[in-house]
């Protein structure tokens, strides 16, 4: 059996298993890659919303990441919930130590239930420290507006590229539209709009699933455009097959392809 590409995840822990590092692992395994992880924050949450956030120390994160990278060669890096500006700075240090490795940044600024998971210093660190080291950033439309301080989504995409991201994928699930329109901003001013049928429920961990799937596909050697295209299809099928484990949002079935 051939070795599987390794994807390093900087992610928070979701005790109910819908989002965070568990979502990353399931999405990455589904693309025949191996996930290694460094936890950025613990959370108190259920399937409805995050109650409290407990960021890890930057010192501990750096130690674990460096120990891991001294042993394992990673083919892609996925960044999710950060939790504090200090953690964001530490992740930036690690990215600088991994030149040439594609980086997928999911800027988790709020929980699916609405709780704010960011503050101004964290946003500034994401913009100034992480975006210049990012291959593709994948905000939903509220996150794109919050990062850019703008209302117009095309202007938000351009702003995030100007801050350093090579590619920007803004997802449109939160927009008041009949279908979901995802906007991809590429180098040289090129853009693409992907149209997806809107599904009926609210989902826990869809953004984590998308970013992790893109990272896994980049680790497998796909170019960014095709990784984005295939990852969206994977997420849509995960959501179409979603199920409930609690009283809140639906859980994406990232293992939908396994025969029952």
CSV table of C-alpha atoms in Angstrom, one decimal:
chain,number,residue,atom,x,y,z
A,1,UNK,CA,0.0,0.0,0.0
A,2,UNK,CA,1.4,3.4,-0.9
A,3,UNK,CA,1.9,6.1,1.7
A,4,UNK,CA,-0.9,8.6,2.1
A,5,UNK,CA,-0.3,12.4,1.9
A,6,UNK,CA,-0.4,14.1,5.4
A,7,UNK,CA,-2.5,17.1,6.1
A,8,UNK,CA,-1.7,19.2,9.2
A,9,UNK,CA,-4.7,20.7,10.9
A,10,UNK,CA,-4.7,23.6,13.3
A,11,UNK,CA,-8.2,23.3,14.6
A,12,UNK,CA,-10.4,23.7,17.7
A,13,UNK,CA,-12.1,20.7,19.4
A,14,UNK,CA,-15.9,20.4,19.1
A,15,UNK,CA,-17.2,18.0,21.7
A,16,UNK,CA,-20.3,17.2,19.7
A,17,UNK,CA,-18.2,16.1,16.7
A,18,UNK,CA,-19.8,18.2,14.0
A,19,UNK,CA,-17.1,20.8,13.4
A,20,UNK,CA,-13.5,21.4,14.3
A,21,UNK,CA,-10.8,18.8,14.3
A,22,UNK,CA,-13.2,15.9,14.0
A,23,UNK,CA,-14.8,17.4,10.8
A,24,UNK,CA,-11.3,17.9,9.5
A,25,UNK,CA,-10.2,14.3,10.1
A,26,UNK,CA,-13.3,12.8,8.5
A,27,UNK,CA,-13.0,15.0,5.4
A,28,UNK,CA,-9.3,14.3,5.1
A,29,UNK,CA,-9.6,10.6,5.5
A,30,UNK,CA,-12.4,10.6,2.9
A,31,UNK,CA,-9.9,11.9,0.4
A,32,UNK,CA,-7.4,9.1,1.2
A,33,UNK,CA,-5.0,11.4,3.2
A,34,UNK,CA,-3.8,11.2,6.8
A,35,UNK,CA,-4.7,13.9,9.2
A,36,UNK,CA,-2.3,15.1,12.0
A,37,UNK,CA,-3.6,17.8,14.3
A,38,UNK,CA,-2.6,20.5,16.8
A,39,UNK,CA,-5.5,21.8,18.9
A,40,UNK,CA,-5.8,25.5,19.0
A,41,UNK,CA,-8.7,25.8,21.4
A,42,UNK,CA,-11.1,23.7,23.5
A,43,UNK,CA,-14.8,24.7,23.4
A,44,UNK,CA,-18.0,24.3,25.4
A,45,UNK,CA,-20.6,23.8,22.8
A,46,UNK,CA,-23.5,21.7,21.6
A,47,UNK,CA,-25.1,21.2,18.1
A,48,UNK,CA,-26.8,24.6,18.5
A,49,UNK,CA,-24.0,27.0,19.4
A,50,UNK,CA,-20.7,27.6,21.2
A,51,UNK,CA,-21.1,28.6,24.8
A,52,UNK,CA,-17.4,29.3,25.8
A,53,UNK,CA,-14.0,29.2,24.2
A,54,UNK,CA,-10.8,28.1,25.9
A,55,UNK,CA,-7.7,28.9,23.7
A,56,UNK,CA,-4.6,26.9,24.2
A,57,UNK,CA,-1.3,28.6,25.0
A,58,UNK,CA,0.9,29.7,22.1
A,59,UNK,CA,3.9,28.1,23.8
A,60,UNK,CA,2.3,24.7,23.9
A,61,UNK,CA,1.0,25.0,20.3
A,62,UNK,CA,4.5,25.8,19.0
A,63,UNK,CA,6.1,23.0,20.9
A,64,UNK,CA,3.6,20.4,19.6
A,65,UNK,CA,3.7,21.6,16.0
A,66,UNK,CA,7.5,21.7,15.9
A,67,UNK,CA,7.8,18.2,17.4
A,68,UNK,CA,5.3,16.9,14.9
A,69,UNK,CA,7.0,18.5,11.9
A,70,UNK,CA,10.4,17.2,12.9
A,71,UNK,CA,8.9,13.7,12.5
A,72,UNK,CA,6.3,14.0,9.7
A,73,UNK,CA,6.4,15.5,6.3
A,74,UNK,CA,3.2,17.4,5.6
A,75,UNK,CA,1.7,18.0,2.1
A,76,UNK,CA,-0.8,20.6,3.1
A,77,UNK,CA,-1.9,22.7,6.1
A,78,UNK,CA,-5.5,23.5,7.1
A,79,UNK,CA,-6.2,26.3,9.6
A,80,UNK,CA,-9.5,26.6,11.3
A,81,UNK,CA,-10.6,28.1,14.6
A,82,UNK,CA,-7.7,30.1,16.2
A,83,UNK,CA,-9.3,31.5,19.3
A,84,UNK,CA,-6.8,34.2,20.1
A,85,UNK,CA,-4.3,36.6,18.4
A,86,UNK,CA,-1.5,34.8,20.2
A,87,UNK,CA,-2.4,31.5,18.7
A,88,UNK,CA,-2.7,33.2,15.3
A,89,UNK,CA,0.8,34.6,15.7
A,90,UNK,CA,2.2,31.2,16.6
A,91,UNK,CA,0.5,29.5,13.6
A,92,UNK,CA,2.1,32.2,11.5
A,93,UNK,CA,5.5,31.2,12.9
A,94,UNK,CA,4.9,27.6,11.9
A,95,UNK,CA,3.8,28.6,8.4
A,96,UNK,CA,7.1,30.4,7.8
A,97,UNK,CA,8.9,27.2,8.8
A,98,UNK,CA,7.0,25.3,6.1
A,99,UNK,CA,7.8,27.1,2.8
A,100,UNK,CA,6.2,25.6,-0.3
A,101,UNK,CA,3.4,23.8,1.6
A,102,UNK,CA,-0.1,24.8,0.4
A,103,UNK,CA,-2.1,26.5,3.2
A,104,UNK,CA,-5.9,26.6,3.4
A,105,UNK,CA,-7.3,29.1,5.9
A,106,UNK,CA,-10.9,28.9,7.1
A,107,UNK,CA,-11.3,32.1,9.1
A,108,UNK,CA,-13.7,30.9,11.8
A,109,UNK,CA,-15.0,34.2,13.2
A,110,UNK,CA,-18.4,33.0,14.6
A,111,UNK,CA,-20.0,29.8,15.5
A,112,UNK,CA,-22.8,28.4,13.4
A,113,UNK,CA,-25.2,29.4,16.2
A,114,UNK,CA,-24.0,33.0,16.1
A,115,UNK,CA,-21.5,33.4,18.9
A,116,UNK,CA,-18.6,35.7,18.1
A,117,UNK,CA,-15.3,33.8,18.2
A,118,UNK,CA,-13.0,36.7,17.3
A,119,UNK,CA,-11.8,40.1,18.4
A,120,UNK,CA,-10.2,43.0,16.6
A,121,UNK,CA,-6.6,42.0,17.3
A,122,UNK,CA,-7.2,38.5,16.1
A,123,UNK,CA,-8.7,39.8,12.9
A,124,UNK,CA,-5.8,42.1,12.3
A,125,UNK,CA,-3.4,39.2,12.9
A,126,UNK,CA,-5.2,37.0,10.4
A,127,UNK,CA,-5.1,39.8,7.8
A,128,UNK,CA,-1.5,40.9,8.3
A,129,UNK,CA,0.2,37.7,9.5
A,130,UNK,CA,-1.6,34.8,8.0
A,131,UNK,CA,-3.1,35.9,4.7
A,132,UNK,CA,0.3,36.6,3.1
A,133,UNK,CA,1.2,33.0,3.9
A,134,UNK,CA,-2.1,31.5,2.6
A,135,UNK,CA,-2.7,29.7,-0.6
A,136,UNK,CA,-6.5,30.0,-0.4
A,137,UNK,CA,-8.8,31.5,2.3
A,138,UNK,CA,-12.4,30.3,2.5
A,139,UNK,CA,-14.7,32.7,4.4
A,140,UNK,CA,-18.4,32.6,4.3
A,141,UNK,CA,-20.0,35.9,3.3
A,142,UNK,CA,-20.4,37.3,6.8
A,143,UNK,CA,-16.8,36.4,7.6
A,144,UNK,CA,-15.6,38.0,4.3
A,145,UNK,CA,-17.4,41.2,5.2
A,146,UNK,CA,-16.1,41.2,8.7
A,147,UNK,CA,-12.5,40.7,7.6
A,148,UNK,CA,-12.6,43.3,4.9
A,149,UNK,CA,-14.9,45.9,6.6
A,150,UNK,CA,-16.9,46.1,3.3
A,151,UNK,CA,-20.4,45.1,2.2
A,152,UNK,CA,-19.8,44.3,-1.5
A,153,UNK,CA,-18.6,40.7,-1.8
A,154,UNK,CA,-16.5,41.2,-5.0
A,155,UNK,CA,-14.8,44.1,-3.2
A,156,UNK,CA,-14.2,41.8,-0.2
A,157,UNK,CA,-12.6,39.2,-2.4
A,158,UNK,CA,-10.3,41.8,-3.9
A,159,UNK,CA,-9.4,43.2,-0.5
A,160,UNK,CA,-8.4,39.7,0.8
A,161,UNK,CA,-6.3,39.1,-2.3
A,162,UNK,CA,-4.6,42.4,-1.8
A,163,UNK,CA,-3.8,41.4,1.8
A,164,UNK,CA,-1.8,38.4,0.4
A,165,UNK,CA,-4.1,35.4,-0.3
A,166,UNK,CA,-3.5,33.9,-3.7
A,167,UNK,CA,-7.0,32.6,-3.9
A,168,UNK,CA,-10.2,33.6,-2.1
A,169,UNK,CA,-13.4,31.4,-2.0
A,170,UNK,CA,-16.4,33.2,-0.5
A,171,UNK,CA,-19.3,30.9,0.2
A,172,UNK,CA,-22.8,32.2,-0.2
A,173,UNK,CA,-24.9,30.0,2.1
A,174,UNK,CA,-25.7,32.9,4.3
A,175,UNK,CA,-27.0,35.1,1.4
A,176,UNK,CA,-30.7,35.6,0.8
A,177,UNK,CA,-30.7,33.8,-2.6
A,178,UNK,CA,-32.6,30.9,-4.1
A,179,UNK,CA,-29.4,29.0,-4.8
A,180,UNK,CA,-26.0,29.1,-3.2
A,181,UNK,CA,-23.4,31.1,-5.2
A,182,UNK,CA,-19.8,30.6,-4.2
A,183,UNK,CA,-17.3,33.1,-5.6
A,184,UNK,CA,-13.7,32.2,-6.4
A,185,UNK,CA,-11.1,34.9,-6.8
A,186,UNK,CA,-8.0,33.8,-8.7
A,187,UNK,CA,-4.7,35.4,-9.6
A,188,UNK,CA,-4.6,37.9,-12.5
A,189,UNK,CA,-8.1,39.1,-11.7
A,190,UNK,CA,-9.8,35.9,-12.8
A,191,UNK,CA,-13.1,35.0,-11.1
A,192,UNK,CA,-15.5,32.0,-11.2
A,193,UNK,CA,-19.0,31.6,-9.7
A,194,UNK,CA,-20.2,28.2,-8.7
A,195,UNK,CA,-23.9,27.6,-8.3
A,196,UNK,CA,-25.3,24.9,-6.0
A,197,UNK,CA,-28.8,23.8,-5.1
A,198,UNK,CA,-29.7,25.2,-1.6
A,199,UNK,CA,-30.4,22.4,0.9
A,200,UNK,CA,-33.1,22.7,3.5
A,201,UNK,CA,-31.3,22.6,6.9
A,202,UNK,CA,-28.7,24.4,8.9
A,203,UNK,CA,-25.4,22.5,9.1
A,204,UNK,CA,-22.7,22.2,11.8
A,205,UNK,CA,-19.2,22.1,10.4
A,206,UNK,CA,-19.8,22.7,6.7
A,207,UNK,CA,-17.0,25.4,6.5
A,208,UNK,CA,-14.5,23.1,8.2
A,209,UNK,CA,-15.5,20.3,5.8
A,210,UNK,CA,-14.9,22.5,2.8
A,211,UNK,CA,-11.5,23.8,3.9
A,212,UNK,CA,-10.3,20.4,5.0
A,213,UNK,CA,-11.4,18.8,1.7
A,214,UNK,CA,-9.6,21.5,-0.3
A,215,UNK,CA,-6.4,20.9,1.8
A,216,UNK,CA,-6.6,17.1,1.2
A,217,UNK,CA,-7.1,17.5,-2.5
A,218,UNK,CA,-4.1,19.9,-2.7
A,219,UNK,CA,-2.1,17.3,-0.8
A,220,UNK,CA,-3.1,14.8,-3.4
A,221,UNK,CA,-1.5,17.1,-6.1
A,222,UNK,CA,-4.6,18.8,-7.6
A,223,UNK,CA,-4.3,22.4,-8.6
A,224,UNK,CA,-6.3,25.0,-6.6
A,225,UNK,CA,-9.2,25.4,-9.1
A,226,UNK,CA,-9.9,21.6,-9.4
A,227,UNK,CA,-9.4,21.2,-5.6
A,228,UNK,CA,-12.0,23.8,-5.0
A,229,UNK,CA,-14.4,22.3,-7.6
A,230,UNK,CA,-14.1,18.8,-6.2
A,231,UNK,CA,-14.3,19.9,-2.6
A,232,UNK,CA,-17.6,21.8,-3.2
A,233,UNK,CA,-19.1,18.7,-4.7
A,234,UNK,CA,-17.9,16.6,-1.7
A,235,UNK,CA,-19.4,19.1,0.8
A,236,UNK,CA,-22.8,19.3,-1.1
A,237,UNK,CA,-23.1,15.5,-0.9
A,238,UNK,CA,-22.1,15.5,2.7
A,239,UNK,CA,-24.8,18.0,3.5
A,240,UNK,CA,-27.4,16.2,1.3
A,241,UNK,CA,-26.8,13.1,3.5
A,242,UNK,CA,-26.6,15.0,6.8
A,243,UNK,CA,-28.2,13.7,10.0
A,244,UNK,CA,-29.0,15.0,13.5
A,245,UNK,CA,-27.3,13.9,16.7
A,246,UNK,CA,-28.9,16.5,19.0
A,247,UNK,CA,-31.5,19.3,19.0
A,248,UNK,CA,-29.5,21.8,16.9
A,249,UNK,CA,-27.9,21.8,13.5
A,250,UNK,CA,-27.5,18.8,11.2
A,251,UNK,CA,-24.2,17.0,11.1
A,252,UNK,CA,-22.6,16.6,7.6
A,253,UNK,CA,-22.1,12.9,6.7
A,254,UNK,CA,-18.5,13.1,5.5
A,255,UNK,CA,-18.4,9.3,5.1
A,256,UNK,CA,-21.5,9.2,2.8
A,257,UNK,CA,-19.5,7.2,0.3
A,258,UNK,CA,-19.2,4.2,2.6
A,259,UNK,CA,-21.9,1.5,2.0
A,260,UNK,CA,-24.3,1.2,5.0
